[in-house]
Short mmCIF file of C-alpha atoms and ligand atoms in Angstrom, two decimals:
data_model
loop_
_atom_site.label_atom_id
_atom_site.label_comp_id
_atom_site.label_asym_id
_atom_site.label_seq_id
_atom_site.Cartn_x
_atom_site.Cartn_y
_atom_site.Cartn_z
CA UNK A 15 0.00 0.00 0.00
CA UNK A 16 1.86 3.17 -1.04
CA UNK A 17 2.01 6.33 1.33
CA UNK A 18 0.42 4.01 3.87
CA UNK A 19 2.23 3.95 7.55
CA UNK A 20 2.53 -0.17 8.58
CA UNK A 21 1.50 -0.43 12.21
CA UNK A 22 1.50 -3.13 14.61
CA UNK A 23 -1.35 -3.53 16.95
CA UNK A 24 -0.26 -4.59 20.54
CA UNK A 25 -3.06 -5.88 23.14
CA UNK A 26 -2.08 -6.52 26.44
CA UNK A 27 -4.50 -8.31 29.26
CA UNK A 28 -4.78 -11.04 31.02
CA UNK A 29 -6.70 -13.59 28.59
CA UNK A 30 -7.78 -15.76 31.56
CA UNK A 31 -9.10 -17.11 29.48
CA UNK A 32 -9.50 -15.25 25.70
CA UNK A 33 -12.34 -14.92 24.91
CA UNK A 34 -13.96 -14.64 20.94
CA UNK A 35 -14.26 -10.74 21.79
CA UNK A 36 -10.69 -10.53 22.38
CA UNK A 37 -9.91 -11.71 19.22
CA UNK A 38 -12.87 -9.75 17.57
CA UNK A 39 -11.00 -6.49 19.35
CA UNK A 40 -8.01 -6.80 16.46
CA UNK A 41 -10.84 -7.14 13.45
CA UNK A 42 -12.59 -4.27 14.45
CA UNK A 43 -9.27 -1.94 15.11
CA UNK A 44 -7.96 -3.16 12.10
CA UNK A 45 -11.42 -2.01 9.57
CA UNK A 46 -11.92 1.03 11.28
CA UNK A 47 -7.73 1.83 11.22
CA UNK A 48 -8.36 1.17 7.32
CA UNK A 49 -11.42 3.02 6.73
CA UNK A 50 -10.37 6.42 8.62
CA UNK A 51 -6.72 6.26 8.53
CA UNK A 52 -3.29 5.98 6.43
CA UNK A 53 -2.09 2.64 8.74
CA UNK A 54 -1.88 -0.22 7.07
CA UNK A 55 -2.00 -2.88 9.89
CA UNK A 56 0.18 -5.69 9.16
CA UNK A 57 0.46 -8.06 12.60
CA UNK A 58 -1.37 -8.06 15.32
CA UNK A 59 -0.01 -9.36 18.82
CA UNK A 60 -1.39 -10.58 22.19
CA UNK A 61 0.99 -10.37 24.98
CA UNK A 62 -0.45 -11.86 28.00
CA UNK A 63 0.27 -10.42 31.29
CA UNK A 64 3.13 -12.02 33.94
CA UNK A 65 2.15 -14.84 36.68
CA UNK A 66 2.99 -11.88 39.07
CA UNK A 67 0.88 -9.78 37.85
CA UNK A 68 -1.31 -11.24 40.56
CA UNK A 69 -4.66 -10.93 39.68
CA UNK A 70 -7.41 -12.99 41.21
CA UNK A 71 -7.75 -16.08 39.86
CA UNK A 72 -5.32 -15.99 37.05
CA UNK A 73 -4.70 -19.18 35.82
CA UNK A 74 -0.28 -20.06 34.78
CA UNK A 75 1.14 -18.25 32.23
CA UNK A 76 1.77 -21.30 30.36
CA UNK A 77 -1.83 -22.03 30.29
CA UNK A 78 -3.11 -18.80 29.00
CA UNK A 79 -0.30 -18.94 26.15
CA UNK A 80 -1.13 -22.17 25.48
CA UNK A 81 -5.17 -21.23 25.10
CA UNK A 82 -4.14 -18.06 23.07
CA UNK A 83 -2.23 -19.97 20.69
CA UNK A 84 -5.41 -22.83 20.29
CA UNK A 85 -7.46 -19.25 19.74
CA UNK A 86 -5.50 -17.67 17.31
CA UNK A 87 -5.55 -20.69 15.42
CA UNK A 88 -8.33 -18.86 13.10
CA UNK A 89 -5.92 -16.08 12.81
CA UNK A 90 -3.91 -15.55 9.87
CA UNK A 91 -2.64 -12.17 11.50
CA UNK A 92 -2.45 -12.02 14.79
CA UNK A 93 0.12 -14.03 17.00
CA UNK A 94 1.36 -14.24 20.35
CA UNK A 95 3.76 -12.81 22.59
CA UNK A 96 5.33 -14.82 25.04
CA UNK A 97 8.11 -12.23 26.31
CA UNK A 98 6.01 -10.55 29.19
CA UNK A 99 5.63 -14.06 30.81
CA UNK A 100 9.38 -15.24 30.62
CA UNK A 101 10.18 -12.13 32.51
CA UNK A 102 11.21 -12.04 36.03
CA UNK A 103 8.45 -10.01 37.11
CA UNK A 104 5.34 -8.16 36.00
CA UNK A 105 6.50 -5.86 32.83
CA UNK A 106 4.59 -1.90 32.78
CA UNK A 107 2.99 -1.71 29.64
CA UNK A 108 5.03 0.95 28.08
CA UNK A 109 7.80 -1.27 28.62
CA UNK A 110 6.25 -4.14 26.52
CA UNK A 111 5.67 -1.62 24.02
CA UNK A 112 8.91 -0.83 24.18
CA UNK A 113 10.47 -3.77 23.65
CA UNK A 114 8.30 -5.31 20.53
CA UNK A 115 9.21 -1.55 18.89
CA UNK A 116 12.48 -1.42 19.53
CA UNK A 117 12.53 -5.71 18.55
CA UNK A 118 10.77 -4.39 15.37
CA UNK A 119 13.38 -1.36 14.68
CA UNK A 120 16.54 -3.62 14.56
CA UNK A 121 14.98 -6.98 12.68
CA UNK A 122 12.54 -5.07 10.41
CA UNK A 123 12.49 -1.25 10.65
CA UNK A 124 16.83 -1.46 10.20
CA UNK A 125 17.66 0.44 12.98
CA UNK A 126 19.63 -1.66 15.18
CA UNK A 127 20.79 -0.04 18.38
CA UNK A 128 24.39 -1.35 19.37
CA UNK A 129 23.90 -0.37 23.25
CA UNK A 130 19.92 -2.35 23.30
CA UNK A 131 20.78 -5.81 24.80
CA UNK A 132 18.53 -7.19 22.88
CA UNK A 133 16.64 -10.88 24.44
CA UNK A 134 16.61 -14.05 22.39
CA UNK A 135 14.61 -13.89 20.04
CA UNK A 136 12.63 -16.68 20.04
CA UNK A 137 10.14 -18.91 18.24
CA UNK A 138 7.21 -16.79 18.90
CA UNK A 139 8.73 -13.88 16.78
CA UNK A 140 8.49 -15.68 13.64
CA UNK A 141 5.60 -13.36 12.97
CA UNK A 142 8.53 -10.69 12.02
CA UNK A 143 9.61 -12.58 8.97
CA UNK A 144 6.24 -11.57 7.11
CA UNK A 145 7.42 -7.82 7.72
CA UNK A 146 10.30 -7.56 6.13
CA UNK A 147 10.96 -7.06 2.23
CA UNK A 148 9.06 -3.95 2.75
CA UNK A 149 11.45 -0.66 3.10
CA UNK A 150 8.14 1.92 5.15
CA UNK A 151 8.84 1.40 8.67
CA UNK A 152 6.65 -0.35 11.13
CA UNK A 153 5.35 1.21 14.75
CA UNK A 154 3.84 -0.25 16.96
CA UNK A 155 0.01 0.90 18.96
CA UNK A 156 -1.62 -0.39 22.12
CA UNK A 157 -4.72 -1.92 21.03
CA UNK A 158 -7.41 -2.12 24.31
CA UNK A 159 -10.74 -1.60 25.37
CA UNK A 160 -12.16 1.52 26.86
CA UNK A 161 -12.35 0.33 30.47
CA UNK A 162 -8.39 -0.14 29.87
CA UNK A 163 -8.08 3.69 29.25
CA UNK A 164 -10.26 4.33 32.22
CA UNK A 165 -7.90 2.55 34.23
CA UNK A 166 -5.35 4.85 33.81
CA UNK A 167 -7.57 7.17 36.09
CA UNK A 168 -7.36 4.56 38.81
CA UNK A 169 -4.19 5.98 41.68
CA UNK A 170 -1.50 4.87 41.80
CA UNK A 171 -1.88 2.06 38.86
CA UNK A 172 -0.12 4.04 35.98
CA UNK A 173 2.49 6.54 36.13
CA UNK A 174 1.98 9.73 34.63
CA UNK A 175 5.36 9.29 32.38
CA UNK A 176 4.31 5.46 31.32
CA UNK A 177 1.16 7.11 30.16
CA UNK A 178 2.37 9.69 28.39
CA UNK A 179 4.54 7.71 26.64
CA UNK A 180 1.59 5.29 25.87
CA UNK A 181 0.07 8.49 24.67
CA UNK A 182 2.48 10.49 22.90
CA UNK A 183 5.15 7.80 21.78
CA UNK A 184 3.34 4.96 21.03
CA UNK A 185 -0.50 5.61 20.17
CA UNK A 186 -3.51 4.05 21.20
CA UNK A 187 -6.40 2.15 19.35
CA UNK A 188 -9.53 1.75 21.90
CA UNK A 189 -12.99 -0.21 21.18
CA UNK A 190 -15.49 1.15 23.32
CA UNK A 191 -17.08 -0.72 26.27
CA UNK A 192 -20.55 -0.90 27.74
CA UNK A 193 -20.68 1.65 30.09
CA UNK A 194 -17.45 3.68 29.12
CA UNK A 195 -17.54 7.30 27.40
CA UNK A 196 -13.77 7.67 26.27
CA UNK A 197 -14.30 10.79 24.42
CA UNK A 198 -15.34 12.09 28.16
CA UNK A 199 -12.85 10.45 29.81
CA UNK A 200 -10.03 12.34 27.06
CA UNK A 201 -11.44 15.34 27.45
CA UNK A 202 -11.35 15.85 31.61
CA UNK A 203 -7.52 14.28 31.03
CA UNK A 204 -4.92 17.37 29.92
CA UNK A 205 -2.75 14.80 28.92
CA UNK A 206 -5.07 12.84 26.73
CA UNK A 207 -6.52 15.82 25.30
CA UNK A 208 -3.09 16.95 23.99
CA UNK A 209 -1.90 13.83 22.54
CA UNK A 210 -5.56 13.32 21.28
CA UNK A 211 -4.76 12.67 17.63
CA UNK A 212 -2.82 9.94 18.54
CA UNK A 213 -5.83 7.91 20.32
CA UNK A 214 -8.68 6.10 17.93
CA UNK A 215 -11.31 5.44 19.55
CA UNK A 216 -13.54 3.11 17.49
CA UNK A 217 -17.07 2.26 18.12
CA UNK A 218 -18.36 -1.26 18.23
CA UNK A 219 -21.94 -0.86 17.05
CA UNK A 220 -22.16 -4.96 17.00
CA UNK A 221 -21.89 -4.65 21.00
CA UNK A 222 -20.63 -7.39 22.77
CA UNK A 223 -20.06 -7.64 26.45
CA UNK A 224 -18.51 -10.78 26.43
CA UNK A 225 -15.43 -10.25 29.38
CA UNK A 226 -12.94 -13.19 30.84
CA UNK A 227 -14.51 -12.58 34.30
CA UNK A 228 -18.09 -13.50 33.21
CA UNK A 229 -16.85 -16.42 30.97
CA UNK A 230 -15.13 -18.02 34.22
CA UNK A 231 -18.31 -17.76 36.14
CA UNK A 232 -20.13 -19.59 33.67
CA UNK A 233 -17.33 -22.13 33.75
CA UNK A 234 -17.47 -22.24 37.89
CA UNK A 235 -20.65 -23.10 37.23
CA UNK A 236 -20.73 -25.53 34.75
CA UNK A 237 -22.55 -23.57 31.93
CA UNK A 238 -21.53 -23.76 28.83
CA UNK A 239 -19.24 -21.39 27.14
CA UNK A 240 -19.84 -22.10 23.46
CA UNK A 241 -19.50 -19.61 20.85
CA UNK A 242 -17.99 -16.86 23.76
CA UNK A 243 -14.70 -18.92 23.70
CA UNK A 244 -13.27 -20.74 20.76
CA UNK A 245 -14.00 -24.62 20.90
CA UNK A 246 -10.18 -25.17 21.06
CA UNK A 247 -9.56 -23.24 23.91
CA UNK A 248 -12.74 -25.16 25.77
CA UNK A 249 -11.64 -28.48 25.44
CA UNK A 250 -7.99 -27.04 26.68
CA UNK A 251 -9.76 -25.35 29.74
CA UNK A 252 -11.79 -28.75 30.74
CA UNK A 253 -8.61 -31.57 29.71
CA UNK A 254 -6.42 -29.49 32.24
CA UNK A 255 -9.32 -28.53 34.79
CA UNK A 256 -8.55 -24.96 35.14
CA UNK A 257 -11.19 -22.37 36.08
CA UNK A 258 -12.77 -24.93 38.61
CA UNK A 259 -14.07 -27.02 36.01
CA UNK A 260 -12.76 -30.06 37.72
CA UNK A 261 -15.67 -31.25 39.12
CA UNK A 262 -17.56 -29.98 35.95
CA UNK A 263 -16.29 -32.67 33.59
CA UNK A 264 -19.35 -34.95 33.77
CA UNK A 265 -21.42 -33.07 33.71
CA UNK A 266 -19.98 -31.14 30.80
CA UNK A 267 -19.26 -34.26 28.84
CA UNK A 268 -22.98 -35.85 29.63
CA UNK A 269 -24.57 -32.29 27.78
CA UNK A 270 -22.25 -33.44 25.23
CA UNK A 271 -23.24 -37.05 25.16
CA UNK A 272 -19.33 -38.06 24.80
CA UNK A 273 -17.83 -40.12 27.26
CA UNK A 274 -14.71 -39.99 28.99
CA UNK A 275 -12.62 -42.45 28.75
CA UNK A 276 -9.04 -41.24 29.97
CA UNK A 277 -8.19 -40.78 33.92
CA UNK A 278 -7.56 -37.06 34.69
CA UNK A 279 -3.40 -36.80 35.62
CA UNK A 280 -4.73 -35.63 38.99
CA UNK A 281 -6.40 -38.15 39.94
CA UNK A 282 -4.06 -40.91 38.85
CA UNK A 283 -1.35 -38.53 40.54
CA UNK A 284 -3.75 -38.67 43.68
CA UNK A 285 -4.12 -42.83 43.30
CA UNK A 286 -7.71 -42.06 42.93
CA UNK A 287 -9.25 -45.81 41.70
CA UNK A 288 -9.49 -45.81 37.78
CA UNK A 289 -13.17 -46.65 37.04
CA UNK A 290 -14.51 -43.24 38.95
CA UNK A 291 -12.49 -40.18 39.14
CA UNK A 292 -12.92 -37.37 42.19
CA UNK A 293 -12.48 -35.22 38.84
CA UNK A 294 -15.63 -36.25 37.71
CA UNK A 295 -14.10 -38.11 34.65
CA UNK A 296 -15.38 -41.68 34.33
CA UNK A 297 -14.12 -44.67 32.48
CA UNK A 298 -17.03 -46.50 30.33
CA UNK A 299 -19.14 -48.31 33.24
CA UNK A 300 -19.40 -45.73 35.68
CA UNK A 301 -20.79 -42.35 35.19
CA UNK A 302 -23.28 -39.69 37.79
CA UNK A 303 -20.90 -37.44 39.35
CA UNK A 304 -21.50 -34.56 41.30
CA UNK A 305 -19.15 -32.62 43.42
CA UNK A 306 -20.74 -33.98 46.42
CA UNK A 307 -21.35 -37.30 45.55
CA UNK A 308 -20.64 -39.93 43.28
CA UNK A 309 -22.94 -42.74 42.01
CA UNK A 310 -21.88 -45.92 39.85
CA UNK A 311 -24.59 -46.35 36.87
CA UNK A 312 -23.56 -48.54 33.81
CA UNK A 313 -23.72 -46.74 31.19
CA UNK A 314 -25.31 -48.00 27.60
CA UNK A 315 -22.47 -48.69 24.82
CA UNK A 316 -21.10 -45.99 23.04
CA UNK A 317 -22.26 -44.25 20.63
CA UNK A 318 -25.57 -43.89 22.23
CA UNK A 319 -25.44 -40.90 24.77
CA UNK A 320 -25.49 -41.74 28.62
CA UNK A 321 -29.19 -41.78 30.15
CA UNK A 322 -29.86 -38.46 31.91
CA UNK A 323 -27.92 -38.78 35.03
CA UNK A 324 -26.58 -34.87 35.06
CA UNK A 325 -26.61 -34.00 38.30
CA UNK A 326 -27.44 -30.21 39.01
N1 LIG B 402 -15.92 -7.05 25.35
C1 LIG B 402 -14.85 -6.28 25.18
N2 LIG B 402 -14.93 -5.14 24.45
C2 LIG B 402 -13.85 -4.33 24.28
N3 LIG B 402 -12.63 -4.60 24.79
C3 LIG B 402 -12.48 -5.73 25.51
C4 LIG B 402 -13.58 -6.62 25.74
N4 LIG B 402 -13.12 -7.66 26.50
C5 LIG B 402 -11.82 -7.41 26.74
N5 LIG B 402 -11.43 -6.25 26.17
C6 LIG B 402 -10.10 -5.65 26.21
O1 LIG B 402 -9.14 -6.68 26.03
C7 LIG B 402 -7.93 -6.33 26.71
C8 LIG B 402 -7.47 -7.50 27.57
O2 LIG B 402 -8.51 -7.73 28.43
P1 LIG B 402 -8.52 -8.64 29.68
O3 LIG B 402 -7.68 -9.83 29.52
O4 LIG B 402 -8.36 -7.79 30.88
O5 LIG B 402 -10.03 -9.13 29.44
P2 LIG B 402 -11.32 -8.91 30.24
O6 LIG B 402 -12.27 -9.78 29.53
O7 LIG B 402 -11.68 -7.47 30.42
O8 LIG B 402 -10.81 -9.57 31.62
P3 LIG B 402 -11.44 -9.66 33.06
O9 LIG B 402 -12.91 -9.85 32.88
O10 LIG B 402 -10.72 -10.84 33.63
O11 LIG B 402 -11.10 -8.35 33.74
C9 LIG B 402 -8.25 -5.06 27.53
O12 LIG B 402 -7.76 -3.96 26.81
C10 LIG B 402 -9.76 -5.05 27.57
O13 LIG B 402 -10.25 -3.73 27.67
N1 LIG B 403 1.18 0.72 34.85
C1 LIG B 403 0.95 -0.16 33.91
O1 LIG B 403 1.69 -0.32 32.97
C2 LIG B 403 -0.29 -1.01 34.02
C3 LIG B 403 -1.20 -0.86 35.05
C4 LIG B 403 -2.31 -1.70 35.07
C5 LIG B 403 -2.50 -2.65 34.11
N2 LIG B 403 -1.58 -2.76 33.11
C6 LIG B 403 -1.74 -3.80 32.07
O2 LIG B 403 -3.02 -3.78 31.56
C7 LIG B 403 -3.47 -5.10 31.33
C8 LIG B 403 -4.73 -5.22 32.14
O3 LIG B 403 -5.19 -6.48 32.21
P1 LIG B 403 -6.46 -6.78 33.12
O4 LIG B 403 -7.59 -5.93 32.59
O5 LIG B 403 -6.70 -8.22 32.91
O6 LIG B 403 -6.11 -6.41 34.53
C9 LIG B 403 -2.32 -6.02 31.75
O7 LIG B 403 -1.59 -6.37 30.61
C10 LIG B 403 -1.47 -5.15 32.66
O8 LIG B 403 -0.08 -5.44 32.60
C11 LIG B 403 -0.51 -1.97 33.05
#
């Protein structure tokens, strides 16, 4: 595209788990960038947050890489970042942009800076090979929603400098939120106001309030998730229990009419007997599992779907 500027598009978050809306976040920045802009968006990357980041309930950092990788499976453009989590602590998010710009400037953009130390660069940067054999420059923008902006209100959680930088270096590319008003928020902001040009804020009329928090409640309770969270990343979530689906299994795999065959590790780990697991997991005679209690039915032979014995 000639005269067009070649941006990457940086979200940062927890993903615990992603969710179809985070994905959805890089389509919509990446019409509306089109539409109403020069930028040509080439890449997209997640960049999920450190272990230590600490949040409530945040599941390893090798689990939520591993479900963003299963998501972006339908991607052709968007990859992930794995250098926040092999840190040795939590990484401010001016520093992650940062580092993907200045890992852009010296193995795309040319500009290699003797005195960076620069990391390994590892297998997750292969997406930097489809940017080169272009001579226009690439920069890098922090993709997020709006409640991410309205965060930087919040004292004591951003420092003034990071978000200027965010701001004025950098640039920002927001989808709005139930509930938000960013073009408020800008304008009672001095800072935001000045550097306004540099932050596109892009209305999702096809509203979705689908968030990580609410998709782990279903989970917790043992409603189904389909079509919030790609099918990939469910079956990931329930094989390796996480988001208190343990005891869910059963009950999961019953609305499916599947069986399950294998032992959970845990359970094998925990010398639980094979035929019913305290995970809820069954091998093909027993099935009826609650957390509470468990009941021994025979099951008929498979194909045909186990009688109704979901326990609610
Ligand atoms: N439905 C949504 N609409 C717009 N932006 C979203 C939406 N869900 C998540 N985002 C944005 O995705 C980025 C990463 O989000 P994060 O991992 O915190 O997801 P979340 O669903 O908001 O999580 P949680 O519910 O655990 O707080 C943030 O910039 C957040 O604003
Ligand atoms: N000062 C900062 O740089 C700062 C503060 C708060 C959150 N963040 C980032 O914003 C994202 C927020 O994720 P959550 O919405 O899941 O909390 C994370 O990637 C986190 O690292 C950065």
């Amino acid at each position: 595209m000639t005269g067009s500027q070649r941006v990457v598009l940086l979200a940062c978050g927890s993903f615990n788990p992603p969710t179809n809306m985070h994905l959805r976040m890089f389509e919509i920045a990446r019409d509306f960038l089109h539409r109403t802009t020069n930028y040509h968006v080439v890449a997209g990357l997640m960049s999920p947050v450190h272990d230590k980041y600490g949040k409530e309930g945040l599941v390893n950092a090798t689990d939520r890489v591993q479900m963003l990788r299963l998501a972006l499976n339908s991607s052709a453009w968007v990859h992930v970042s794995e250098w926040e989590t092999h840190q040795d602590d939590w990484t401010p998010t001016r520093e992650v942009l940062q580092y993907h710009q200045e890992l852009i400037d010296s193995m795309v953009n040319g500009n290699v800076d003797p005195t960076v130390k620069r990391q390994r660069v590892d297998g997750s940067t292969a997406w930097l090979t489809h940017l080169s054999g272009s001579t226009d420059a690439v920069t890098i923008k922090l993709l997020c929603g709006a409640d991410l902006l309205e965060s930087f209100a919040r004292p004591g959680l951003w420092k003034d400098e990071d978000i200027e930088a965010l701001v004025g270096k950098f640039g920002l590319v927001v989808i709005t939120r139930e509930g938000s008003n960013p073009y408020k928020f800008i304008y009672e902001s001095d800072v935001l106001t000045r550097h306004q040009r540099n932050i596109h804020i892009v209305t999702e009329w096809i509203t979705n309030e689908i968030s990580s928090t609410k998709v782990r409640r279903a989970l917790r309770r043992g409603d189904s998730v389909k079509y919030l969270v790609q099918d990939s990343v469910i079956d990931y979530i329930y094989k390796n229990a996480l988001f208190d689906t343990h005891n869910k299994q059963a009950r999961r795999l019953h609305v499916l009419g599947k069986e399950f065959m294998g032992p959970c590790g845990m359970c094998e780990a925990a010398g639980t007997p094979s035929r019913v697991h305290a995970c809820g997991g069954v091998n093909r005679d027993a099935v009826s599992i609650d957390a509470a209690t468990v009941t021994t039915t025979t099951l008929p032979p498979s194909p045909t779907p186990p009688p109704s014995t979901v326990v609610t």
